[in-house]
Coordinates of C-alpha atoms and ligand atoms in Angstrom, one line a residue:
Chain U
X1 CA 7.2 13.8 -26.0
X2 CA 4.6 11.8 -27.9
X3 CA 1.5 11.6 -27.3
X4 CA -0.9 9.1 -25.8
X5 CA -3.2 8.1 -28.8
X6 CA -6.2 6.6 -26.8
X7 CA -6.1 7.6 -23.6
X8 CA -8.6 10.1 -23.1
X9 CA -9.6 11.9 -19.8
X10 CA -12.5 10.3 -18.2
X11 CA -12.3 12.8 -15.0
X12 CA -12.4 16.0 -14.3
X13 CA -9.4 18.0 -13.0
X14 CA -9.4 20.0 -9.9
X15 CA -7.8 22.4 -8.7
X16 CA -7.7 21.3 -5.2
X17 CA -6.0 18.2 -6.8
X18 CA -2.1 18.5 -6.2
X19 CA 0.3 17.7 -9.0
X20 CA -0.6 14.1 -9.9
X21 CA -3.3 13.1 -7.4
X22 CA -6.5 11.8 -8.5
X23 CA -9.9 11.9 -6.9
X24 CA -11.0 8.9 -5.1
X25 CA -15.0 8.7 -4.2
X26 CA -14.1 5.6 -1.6
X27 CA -11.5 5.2 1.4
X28 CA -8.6 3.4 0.7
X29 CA -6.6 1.2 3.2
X30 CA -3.1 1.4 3.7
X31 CA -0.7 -0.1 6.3
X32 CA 2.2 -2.3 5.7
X33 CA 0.9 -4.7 8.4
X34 CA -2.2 -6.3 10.5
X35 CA -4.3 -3.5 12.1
X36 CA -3.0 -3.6 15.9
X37 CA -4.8 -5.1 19.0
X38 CA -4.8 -2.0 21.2
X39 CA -5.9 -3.3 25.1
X40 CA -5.7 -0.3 27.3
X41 CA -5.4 3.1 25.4
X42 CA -3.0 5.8 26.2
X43 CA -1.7 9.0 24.7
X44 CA 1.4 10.1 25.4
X45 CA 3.7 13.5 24.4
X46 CA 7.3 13.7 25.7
X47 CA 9.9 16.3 25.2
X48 CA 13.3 16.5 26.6
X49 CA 12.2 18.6 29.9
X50 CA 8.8 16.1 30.3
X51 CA 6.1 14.6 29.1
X52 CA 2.0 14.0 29.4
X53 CA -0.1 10.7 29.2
X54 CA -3.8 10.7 28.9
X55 CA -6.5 7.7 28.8
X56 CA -9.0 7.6 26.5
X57 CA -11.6 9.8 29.2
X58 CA -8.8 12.2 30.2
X59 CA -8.3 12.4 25.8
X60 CA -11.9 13.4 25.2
X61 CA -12.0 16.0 27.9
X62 CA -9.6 18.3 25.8
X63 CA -11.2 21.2 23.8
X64 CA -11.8 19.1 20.6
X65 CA -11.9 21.0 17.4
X66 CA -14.0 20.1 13.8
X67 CA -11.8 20.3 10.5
X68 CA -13.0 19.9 7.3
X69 CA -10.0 19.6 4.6
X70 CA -8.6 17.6 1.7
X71 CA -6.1 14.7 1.9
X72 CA -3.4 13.1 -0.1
X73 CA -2.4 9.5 0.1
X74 CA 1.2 9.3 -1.7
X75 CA -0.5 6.2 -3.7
X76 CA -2.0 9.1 -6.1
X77 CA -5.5 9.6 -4.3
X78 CA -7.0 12.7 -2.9
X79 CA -10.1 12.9 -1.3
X80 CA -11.6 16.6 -0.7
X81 CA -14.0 18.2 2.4
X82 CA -13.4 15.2 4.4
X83 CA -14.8 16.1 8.0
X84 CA -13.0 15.1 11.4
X85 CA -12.5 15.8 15.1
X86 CA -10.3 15.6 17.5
X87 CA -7.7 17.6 19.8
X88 CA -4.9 19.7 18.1
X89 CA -1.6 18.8 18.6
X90 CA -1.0 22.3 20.0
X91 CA -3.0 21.7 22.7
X92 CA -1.4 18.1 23.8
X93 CA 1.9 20.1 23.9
X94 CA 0.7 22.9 25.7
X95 CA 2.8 23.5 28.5
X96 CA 5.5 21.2 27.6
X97 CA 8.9 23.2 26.8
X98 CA 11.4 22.2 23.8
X99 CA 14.4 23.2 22.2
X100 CA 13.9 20.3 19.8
X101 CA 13.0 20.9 16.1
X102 CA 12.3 17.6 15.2
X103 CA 9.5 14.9 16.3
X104 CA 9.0 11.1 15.9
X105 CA 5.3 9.8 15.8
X106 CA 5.1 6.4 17.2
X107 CA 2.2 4.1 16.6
X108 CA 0.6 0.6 18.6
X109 CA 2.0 -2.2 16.9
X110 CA 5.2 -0.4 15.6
X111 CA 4.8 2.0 13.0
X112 CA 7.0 5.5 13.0
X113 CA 6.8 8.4 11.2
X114 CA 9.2 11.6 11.6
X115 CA 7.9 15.0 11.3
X116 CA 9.7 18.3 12.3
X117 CA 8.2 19.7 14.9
X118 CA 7.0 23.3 12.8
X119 CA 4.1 20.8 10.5
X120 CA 3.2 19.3 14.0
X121 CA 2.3 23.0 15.5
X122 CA 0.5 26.4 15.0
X123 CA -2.8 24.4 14.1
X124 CA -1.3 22.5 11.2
X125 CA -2.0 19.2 12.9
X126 CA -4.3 16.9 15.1
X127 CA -5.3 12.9 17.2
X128 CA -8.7 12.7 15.4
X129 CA -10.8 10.0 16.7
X130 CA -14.2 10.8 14.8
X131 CA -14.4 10.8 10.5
X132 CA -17.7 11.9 8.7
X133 CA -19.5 11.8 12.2
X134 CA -18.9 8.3 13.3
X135 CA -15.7 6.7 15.8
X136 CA -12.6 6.4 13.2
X137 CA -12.7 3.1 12.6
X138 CA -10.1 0.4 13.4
X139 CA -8.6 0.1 9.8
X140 CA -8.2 4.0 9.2
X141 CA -6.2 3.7 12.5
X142 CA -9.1 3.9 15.1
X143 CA -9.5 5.0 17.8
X144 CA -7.2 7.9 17.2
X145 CA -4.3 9.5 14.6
X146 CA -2.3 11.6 13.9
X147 CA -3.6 14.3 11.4
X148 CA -1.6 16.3 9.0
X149 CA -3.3 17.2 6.2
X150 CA -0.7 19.1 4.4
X151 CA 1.2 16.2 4.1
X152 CA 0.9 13.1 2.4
X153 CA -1.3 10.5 4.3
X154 CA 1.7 8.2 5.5
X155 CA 2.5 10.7 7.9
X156 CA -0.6 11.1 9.5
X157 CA 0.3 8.2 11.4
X158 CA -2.6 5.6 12.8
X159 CA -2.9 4.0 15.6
X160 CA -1.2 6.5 17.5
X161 CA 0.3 6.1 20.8
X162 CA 2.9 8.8 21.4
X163 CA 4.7 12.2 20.1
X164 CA 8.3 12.3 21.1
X165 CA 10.7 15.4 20.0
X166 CA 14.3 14.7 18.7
X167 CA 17.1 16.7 18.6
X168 CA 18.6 15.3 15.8
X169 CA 15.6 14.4 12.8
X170 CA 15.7 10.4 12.3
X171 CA 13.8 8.6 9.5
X172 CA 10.6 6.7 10.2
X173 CA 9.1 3.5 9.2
X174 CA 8.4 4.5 5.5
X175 CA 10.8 7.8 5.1
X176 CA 13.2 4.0 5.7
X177 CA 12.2 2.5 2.9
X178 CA 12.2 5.1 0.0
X179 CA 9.6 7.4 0.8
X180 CA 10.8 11.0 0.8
X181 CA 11.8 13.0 4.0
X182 CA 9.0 15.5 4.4
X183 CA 5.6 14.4 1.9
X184 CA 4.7 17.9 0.8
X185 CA 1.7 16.7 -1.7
X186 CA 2.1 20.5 -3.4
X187 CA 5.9 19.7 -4.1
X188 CA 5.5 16.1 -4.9
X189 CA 7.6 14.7 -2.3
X190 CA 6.8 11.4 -2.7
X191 CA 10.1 9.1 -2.9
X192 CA 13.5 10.0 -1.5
Chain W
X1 CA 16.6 8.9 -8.6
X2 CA 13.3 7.0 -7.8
X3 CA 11.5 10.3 -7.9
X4 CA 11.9 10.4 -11.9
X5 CA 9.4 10.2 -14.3
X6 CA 11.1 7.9 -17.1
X7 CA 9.9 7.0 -20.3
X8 CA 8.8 3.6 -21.0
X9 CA 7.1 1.6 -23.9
X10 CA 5.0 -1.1 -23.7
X11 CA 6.6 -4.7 -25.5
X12 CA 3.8 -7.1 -25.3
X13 CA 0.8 -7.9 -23.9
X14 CA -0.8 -10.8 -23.1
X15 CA -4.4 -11.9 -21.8
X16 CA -4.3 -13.4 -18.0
X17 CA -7.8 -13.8 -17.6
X18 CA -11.2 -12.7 -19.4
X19 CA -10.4 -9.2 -17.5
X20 CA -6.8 -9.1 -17.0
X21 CA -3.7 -8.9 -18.7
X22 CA -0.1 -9.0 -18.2
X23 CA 1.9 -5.9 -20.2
X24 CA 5.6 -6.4 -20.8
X25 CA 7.6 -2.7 -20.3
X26 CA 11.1 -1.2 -21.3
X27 CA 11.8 1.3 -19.5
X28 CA 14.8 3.6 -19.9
X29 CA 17.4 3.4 -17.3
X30 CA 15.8 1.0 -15.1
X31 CA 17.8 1.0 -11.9
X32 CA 17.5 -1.9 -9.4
X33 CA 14.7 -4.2 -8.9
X34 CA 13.5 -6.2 -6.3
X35 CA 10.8 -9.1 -6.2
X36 CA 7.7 -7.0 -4.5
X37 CA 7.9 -3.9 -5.9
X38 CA 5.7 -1.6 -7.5
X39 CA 6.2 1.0 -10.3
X40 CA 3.5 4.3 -10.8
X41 CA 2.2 4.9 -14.2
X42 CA 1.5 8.1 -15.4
X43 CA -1.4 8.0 -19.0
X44 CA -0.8 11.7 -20.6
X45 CA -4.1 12.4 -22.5
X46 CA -4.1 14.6 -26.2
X47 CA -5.1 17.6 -23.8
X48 CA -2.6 17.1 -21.4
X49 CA -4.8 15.6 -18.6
X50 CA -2.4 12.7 -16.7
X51 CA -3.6 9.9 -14.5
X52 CA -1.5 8.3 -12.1
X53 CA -1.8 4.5 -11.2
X54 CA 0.6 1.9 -8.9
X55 CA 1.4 -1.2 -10.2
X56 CA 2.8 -3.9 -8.7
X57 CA 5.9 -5.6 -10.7
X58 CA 4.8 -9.3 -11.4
X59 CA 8.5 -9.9 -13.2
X60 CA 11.5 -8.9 -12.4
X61 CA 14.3 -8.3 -15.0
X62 CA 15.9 -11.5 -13.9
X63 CA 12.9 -13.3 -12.8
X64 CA 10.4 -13.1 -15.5
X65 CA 7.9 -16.0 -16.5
X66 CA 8.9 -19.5 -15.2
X67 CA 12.0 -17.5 -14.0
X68 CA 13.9 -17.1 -16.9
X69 CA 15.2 -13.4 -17.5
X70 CA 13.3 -10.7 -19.0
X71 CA 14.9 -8.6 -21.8
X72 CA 17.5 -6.0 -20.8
X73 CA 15.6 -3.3 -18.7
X74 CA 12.4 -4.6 -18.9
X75 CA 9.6 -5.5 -16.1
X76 CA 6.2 -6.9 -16.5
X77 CA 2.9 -5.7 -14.5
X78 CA -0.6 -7.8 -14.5
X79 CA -3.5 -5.4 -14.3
X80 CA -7.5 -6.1 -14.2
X81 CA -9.9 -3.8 -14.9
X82 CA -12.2 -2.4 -13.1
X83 CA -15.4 -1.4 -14.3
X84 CA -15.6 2.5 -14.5
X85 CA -12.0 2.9 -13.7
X86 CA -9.9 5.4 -15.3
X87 CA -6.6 3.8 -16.2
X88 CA -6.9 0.1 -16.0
X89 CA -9.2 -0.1 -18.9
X90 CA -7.0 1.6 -20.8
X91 CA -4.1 -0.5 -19.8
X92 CA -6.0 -3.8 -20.2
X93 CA -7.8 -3.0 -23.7
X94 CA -6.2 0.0 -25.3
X95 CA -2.4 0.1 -25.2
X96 CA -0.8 -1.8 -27.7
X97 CA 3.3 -2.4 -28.3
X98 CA 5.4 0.4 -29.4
X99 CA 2.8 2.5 -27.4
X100 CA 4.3 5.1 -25.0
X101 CA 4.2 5.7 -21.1
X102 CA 5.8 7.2 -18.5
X103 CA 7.5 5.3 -15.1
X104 CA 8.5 6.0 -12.0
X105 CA 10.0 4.0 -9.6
X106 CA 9.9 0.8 -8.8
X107 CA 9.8 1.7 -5.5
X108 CA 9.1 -0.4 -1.4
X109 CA 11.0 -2.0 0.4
X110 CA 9.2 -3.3 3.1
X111 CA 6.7 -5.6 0.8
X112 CA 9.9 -7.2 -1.0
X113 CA 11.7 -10.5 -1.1
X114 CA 15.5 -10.9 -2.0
X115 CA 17.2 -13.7 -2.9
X116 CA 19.7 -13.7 0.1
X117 CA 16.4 -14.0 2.7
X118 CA 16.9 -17.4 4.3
X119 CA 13.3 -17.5 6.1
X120 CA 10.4 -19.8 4.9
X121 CA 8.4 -18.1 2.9
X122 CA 4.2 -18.2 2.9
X123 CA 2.3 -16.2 -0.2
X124 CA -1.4 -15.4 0.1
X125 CA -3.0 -13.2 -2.9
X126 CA -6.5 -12.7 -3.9
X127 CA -7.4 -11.3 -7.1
X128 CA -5.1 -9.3 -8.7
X129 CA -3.2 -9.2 -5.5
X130 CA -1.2 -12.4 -6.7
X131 CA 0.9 -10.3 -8.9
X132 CA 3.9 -9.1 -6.6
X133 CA 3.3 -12.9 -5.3
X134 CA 4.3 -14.3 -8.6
X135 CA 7.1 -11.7 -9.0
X136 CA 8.9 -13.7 -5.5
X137 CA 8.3 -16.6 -6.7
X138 CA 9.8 -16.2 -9.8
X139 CA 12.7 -14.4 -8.4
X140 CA 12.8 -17.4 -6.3
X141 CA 13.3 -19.8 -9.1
X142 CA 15.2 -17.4 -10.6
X143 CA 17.8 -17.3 -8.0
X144 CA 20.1 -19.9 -6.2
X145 CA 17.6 -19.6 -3.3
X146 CA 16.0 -22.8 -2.0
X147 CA 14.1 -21.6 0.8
X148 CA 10.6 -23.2 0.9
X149 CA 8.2 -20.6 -0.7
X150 CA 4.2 -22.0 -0.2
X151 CA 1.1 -19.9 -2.3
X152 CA -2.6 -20.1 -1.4
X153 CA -4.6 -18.0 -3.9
X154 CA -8.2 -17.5 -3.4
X155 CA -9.9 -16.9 -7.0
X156 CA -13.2 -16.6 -7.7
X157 CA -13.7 -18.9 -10.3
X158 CA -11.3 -20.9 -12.8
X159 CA -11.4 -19.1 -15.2
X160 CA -10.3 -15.7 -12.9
X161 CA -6.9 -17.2 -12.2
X162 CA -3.6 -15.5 -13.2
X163 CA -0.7 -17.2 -14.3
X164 CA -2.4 -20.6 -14.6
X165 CA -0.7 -22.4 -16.0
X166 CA 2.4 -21.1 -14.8
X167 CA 1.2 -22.0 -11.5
X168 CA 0.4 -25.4 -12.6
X169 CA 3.6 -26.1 -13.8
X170 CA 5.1 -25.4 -10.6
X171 CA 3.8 -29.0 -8.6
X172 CA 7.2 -30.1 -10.3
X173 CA 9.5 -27.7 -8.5
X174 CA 11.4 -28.5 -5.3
X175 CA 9.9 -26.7 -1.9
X176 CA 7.4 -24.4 -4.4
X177 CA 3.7 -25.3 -3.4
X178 CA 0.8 -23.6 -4.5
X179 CA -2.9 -24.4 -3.5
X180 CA -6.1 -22.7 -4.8
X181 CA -8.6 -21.9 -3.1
X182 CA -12.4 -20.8 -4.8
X183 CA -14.6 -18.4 -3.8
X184 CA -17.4 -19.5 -6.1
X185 CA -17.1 -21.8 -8.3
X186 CA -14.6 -24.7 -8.3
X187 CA -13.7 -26.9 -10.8
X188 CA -14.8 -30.7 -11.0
X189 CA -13.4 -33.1 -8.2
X190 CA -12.4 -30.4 -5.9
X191 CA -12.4 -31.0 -2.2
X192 CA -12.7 -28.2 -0.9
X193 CA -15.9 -26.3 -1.2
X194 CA -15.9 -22.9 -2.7
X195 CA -16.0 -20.1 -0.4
X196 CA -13.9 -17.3 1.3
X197 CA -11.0 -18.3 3.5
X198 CA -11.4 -19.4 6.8
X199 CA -9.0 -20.9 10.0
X200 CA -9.8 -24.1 8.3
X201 CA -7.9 -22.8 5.1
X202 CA -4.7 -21.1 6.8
X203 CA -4.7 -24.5 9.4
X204 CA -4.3 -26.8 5.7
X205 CA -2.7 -24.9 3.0
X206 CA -0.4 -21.9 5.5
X207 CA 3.0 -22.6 7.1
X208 CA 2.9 -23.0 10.8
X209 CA 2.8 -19.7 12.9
X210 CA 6.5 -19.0 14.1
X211 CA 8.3 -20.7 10.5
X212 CA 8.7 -17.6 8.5
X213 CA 7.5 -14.6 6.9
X214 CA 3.7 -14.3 5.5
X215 CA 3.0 -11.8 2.8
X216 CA -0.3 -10.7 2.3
X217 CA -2.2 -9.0 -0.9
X218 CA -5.3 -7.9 -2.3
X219 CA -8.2 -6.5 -2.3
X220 CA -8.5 -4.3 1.7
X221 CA -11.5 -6.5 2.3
X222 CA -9.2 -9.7 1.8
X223 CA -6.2 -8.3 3.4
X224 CA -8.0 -7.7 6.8
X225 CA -10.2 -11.0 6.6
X226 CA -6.6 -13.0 6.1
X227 CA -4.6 -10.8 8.9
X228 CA -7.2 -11.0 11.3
X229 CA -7.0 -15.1 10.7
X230 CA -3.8 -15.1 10.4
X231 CA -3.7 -13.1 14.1
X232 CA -6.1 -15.5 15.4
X233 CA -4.1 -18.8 14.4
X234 CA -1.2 -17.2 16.6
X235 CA 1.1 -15.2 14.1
X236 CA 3.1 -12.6 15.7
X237 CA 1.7 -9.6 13.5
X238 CA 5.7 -8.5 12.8
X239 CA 5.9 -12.1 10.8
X240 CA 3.2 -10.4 8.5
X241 CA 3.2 -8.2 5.8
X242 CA 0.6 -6.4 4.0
X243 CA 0.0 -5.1 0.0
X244 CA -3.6 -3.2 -0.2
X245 CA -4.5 -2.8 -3.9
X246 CA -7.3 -0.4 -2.4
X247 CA -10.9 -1.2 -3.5
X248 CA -13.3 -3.5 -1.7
Ligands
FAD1 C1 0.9 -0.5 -4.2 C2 -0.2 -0.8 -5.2 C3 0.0 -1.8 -6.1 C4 -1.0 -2.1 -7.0 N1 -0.9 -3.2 -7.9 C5 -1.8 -3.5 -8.7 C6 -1.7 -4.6 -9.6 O1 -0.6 -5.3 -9.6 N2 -2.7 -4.9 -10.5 C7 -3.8 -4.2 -10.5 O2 -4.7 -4.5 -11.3 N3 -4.0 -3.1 -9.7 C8 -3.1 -2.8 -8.8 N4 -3.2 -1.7 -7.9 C9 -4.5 -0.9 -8.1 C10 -4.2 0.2 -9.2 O3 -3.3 1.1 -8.7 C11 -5.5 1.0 -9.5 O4 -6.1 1.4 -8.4 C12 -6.5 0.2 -10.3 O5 -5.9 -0.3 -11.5 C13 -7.7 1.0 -10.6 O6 -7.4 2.1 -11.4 P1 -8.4 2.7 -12.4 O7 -7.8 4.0 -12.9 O8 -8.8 1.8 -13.5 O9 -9.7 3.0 -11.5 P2 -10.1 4.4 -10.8 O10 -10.4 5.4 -11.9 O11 -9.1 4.7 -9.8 O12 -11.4 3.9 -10.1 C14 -11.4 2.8 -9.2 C15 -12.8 2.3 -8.9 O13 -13.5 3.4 -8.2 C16 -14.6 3.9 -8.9 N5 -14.4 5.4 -9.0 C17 -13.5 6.0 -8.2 N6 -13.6 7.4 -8.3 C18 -14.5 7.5 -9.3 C19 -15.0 8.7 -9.9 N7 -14.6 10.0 -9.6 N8 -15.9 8.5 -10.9 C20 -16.4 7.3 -11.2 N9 -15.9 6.2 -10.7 C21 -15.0 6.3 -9.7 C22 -14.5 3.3 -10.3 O14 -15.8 2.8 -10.5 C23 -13.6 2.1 -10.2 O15 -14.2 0.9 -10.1 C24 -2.2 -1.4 -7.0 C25 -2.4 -0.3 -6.1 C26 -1.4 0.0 -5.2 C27 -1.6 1.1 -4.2

């Protein structure tokens, strides 16, 4: 292939960087819609044998956990040691029994995102409600998401409302409209 | 597949504004297109260092500018750039026809228009963030499609706005409006004063809540400010949909 006379790397490269991600010093926002009004807050997890619910009080008395780590918007942005807290997913399913393999992430005002249910647990993914120190704020999906850092952003779904297992794995809202299956940022899973 | 990186070349390119210009690409096997889309870019430097960008499409290969067709396979972007960026400087100043890139996509669904949609259509773009904006209504015109399409475009000055006179020309075309609206300075015997949207703005110049679809892009800062009027006015938030070019 030719080359691109002209174009000349301004930044440096980094191996945290995943195959065609960029750093990004700011916080992009991205949502296909108007941030939602959430009244009354509520978590819920559900599998096929039960579920749980917690408010927001109930929410914050779980053992919360700090993670600092790297993420990767599908848009081409990375941003590296970004700090958060909030309760593993492992612990919101604790005590709940599946056979399922596969999980739907549903969010207030609409959004989905599917997940199988291995990236979800063994501390690969969490409902933060703090970044950098301060409440997560509205349009970064405040007051909590989902959190799965080994996945492109889109699936680290804001906003979130509830986890539900599926037998049978079932597109969400973007994984609809091109974007690819799974989102490994390593593997470039970025479109379907 | 979408997930391809396919060579490209760049056609033409032609100045929007002081900062902006609108580039003209071929790309090899192009498949489908739709009004709303956006393509990545990928820049491969001499030492093998790549940058990747999204652009959203501002012509479609059958609705280029004023709606007449675009060469075989070929798709326009408008791009501005930003002051220490990376890519777009190279985009707007550097690359020159004949000159080499790589595409993949154009990919979205959700922030798209096709010609078969029978709702009214409002458009409201800031910035930059009229490009996909212009790529629906050209693929309006385009089309056989008479459903009323309406643009409000907030600009910071004259001299920032895209597609002018393209815009302009539009007054003459059947259920097409398009109404500016300055953030600083506005030219000589405007009414309204310049300044950032407000209720007043989506009350005069935005379909009524409950007639259609609303699309909304730009800047974040501009996105929120016109959802959370738009909310406020009474639009049911799954009437609205949302571009974010990032950036303030
Ligand atoms: C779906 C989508 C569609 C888009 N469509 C359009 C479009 O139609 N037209 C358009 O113009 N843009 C569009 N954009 C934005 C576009 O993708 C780029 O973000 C934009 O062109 C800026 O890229 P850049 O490489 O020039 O700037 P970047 O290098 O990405 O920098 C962006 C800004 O951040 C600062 N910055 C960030 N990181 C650093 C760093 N490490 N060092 C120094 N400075 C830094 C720079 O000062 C600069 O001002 C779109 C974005 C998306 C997600």
């Amino acid at each position: 292939m030719a080359g691109f006379e002209g174009f000349a790397s301004r930044r440096q490269t980094d191996p945290a960087l995943p195959p065609g991600q960029h750093l990004e010093r700011g916080f992009p926002v991205l949502s296909a819609g108007p941030d939602p009004n959430i009244k009354v807050w509520e978590l819920q997890v559900a599998t096929e044998t039960g579920q749980r619910s917690w408010s927001w009080d109930d929410f914050l008395a779980l053992p919360q956990e700090d993670i600092t780590t790297d993420i990767h918007c599908v848009t081409s942005w990375s941003k590296l040691g970004t700090h958060w807290r909030g309760v593993s997913v492992d612990t919101l399913f604790d005590g709940l029994k599946t056979e399922q393999r596969f999980a739907m992430a549903r969010s207030y005002g609409g959004y989905t995102t599917n997940l199988p249910l291995e990236d979800l647990l063994g501390g690969k993914a969490w409902v933060m409600h703090t970044f950098e120190g301060r409440p997560l704020a509205s349009e970064h999906g405040g007051p909590a998401r989902l959190f799965v850092p080994h996945l492109y952003f889109w699936k680290s779904a804001k906003w979130l409302q509830g986890i539900q297992t599926m037998a049978v794995d079932r597109p969400g809202f973007w994984e609809n409209y091109g974007y690819h299956n799974h989102g490994d940022p390593w593997k470039e899973e970025r479109y379907a | 597949m979408s997930t391809d990186w396919r060579p490209a070349i760049c056609v033409q390119g032609r100045p929007e504004t002081l900062s902006s210009r609108s580039i003209r690409l071929k790309v090899d096997n192009l498949g489908p297109v739709v009004a709303g889309q956006h393509i990545d870019i990928r820049l491969t430097a001499d030492d093998g260092y790549q940058a990747v960008r999204s652009y959203s499409l501002s012509a479609t290969p059958r609705g280029g500018p004023g709606g007449t067709p675009l060469g075989n396979s070929e798709v326009e972007i408008a791009v501005e750039e930003l002051p220490e960026g990376e890519v777009s400087p190279y985009l707007v100043e550097a690359l020159a026809p004949g000159d080499p890139l790589e595409v993949r996509g154009p990919v979205g669904g959700w922030f798209v228009w096709h010609p078969t949609d029978s709702e009214p259509v409002q458009l409201i773009g800031g910035g930059s963030g009229v490009a996909p904006l212009v790529a629906i209504l050209r693929a309006r015109i385009a089309s056989t499609s008479a459903v009323p399409m309406r643009l409000l475009y907030s600009v910071r000055a004259p001299d920032t706005v895209y597609f002018a006179d393209e815009l302009a020309s539009y007054t003459t075309s059947p259920n097409i409006t398009v109404d500016l609206a300055y953030t600083r300075v506005a030219p000589h015997g405007e009414a309204r004063p310049p300044g950032r949207l407000t209720d007043r703005d989506i009350e005069n110049f935005v379909q009524e809540p409950g007639s259609g679809i609303v699309y909304v892009c730009g800047p974040n800062s501009f996105v929120a400010a016109v959802t959370d009027l738009l909310l406020a006015r009474g639009y049911d938030s799954a009437a609205i949909r949302t571009e974010r070019f990032g950036g303030a």
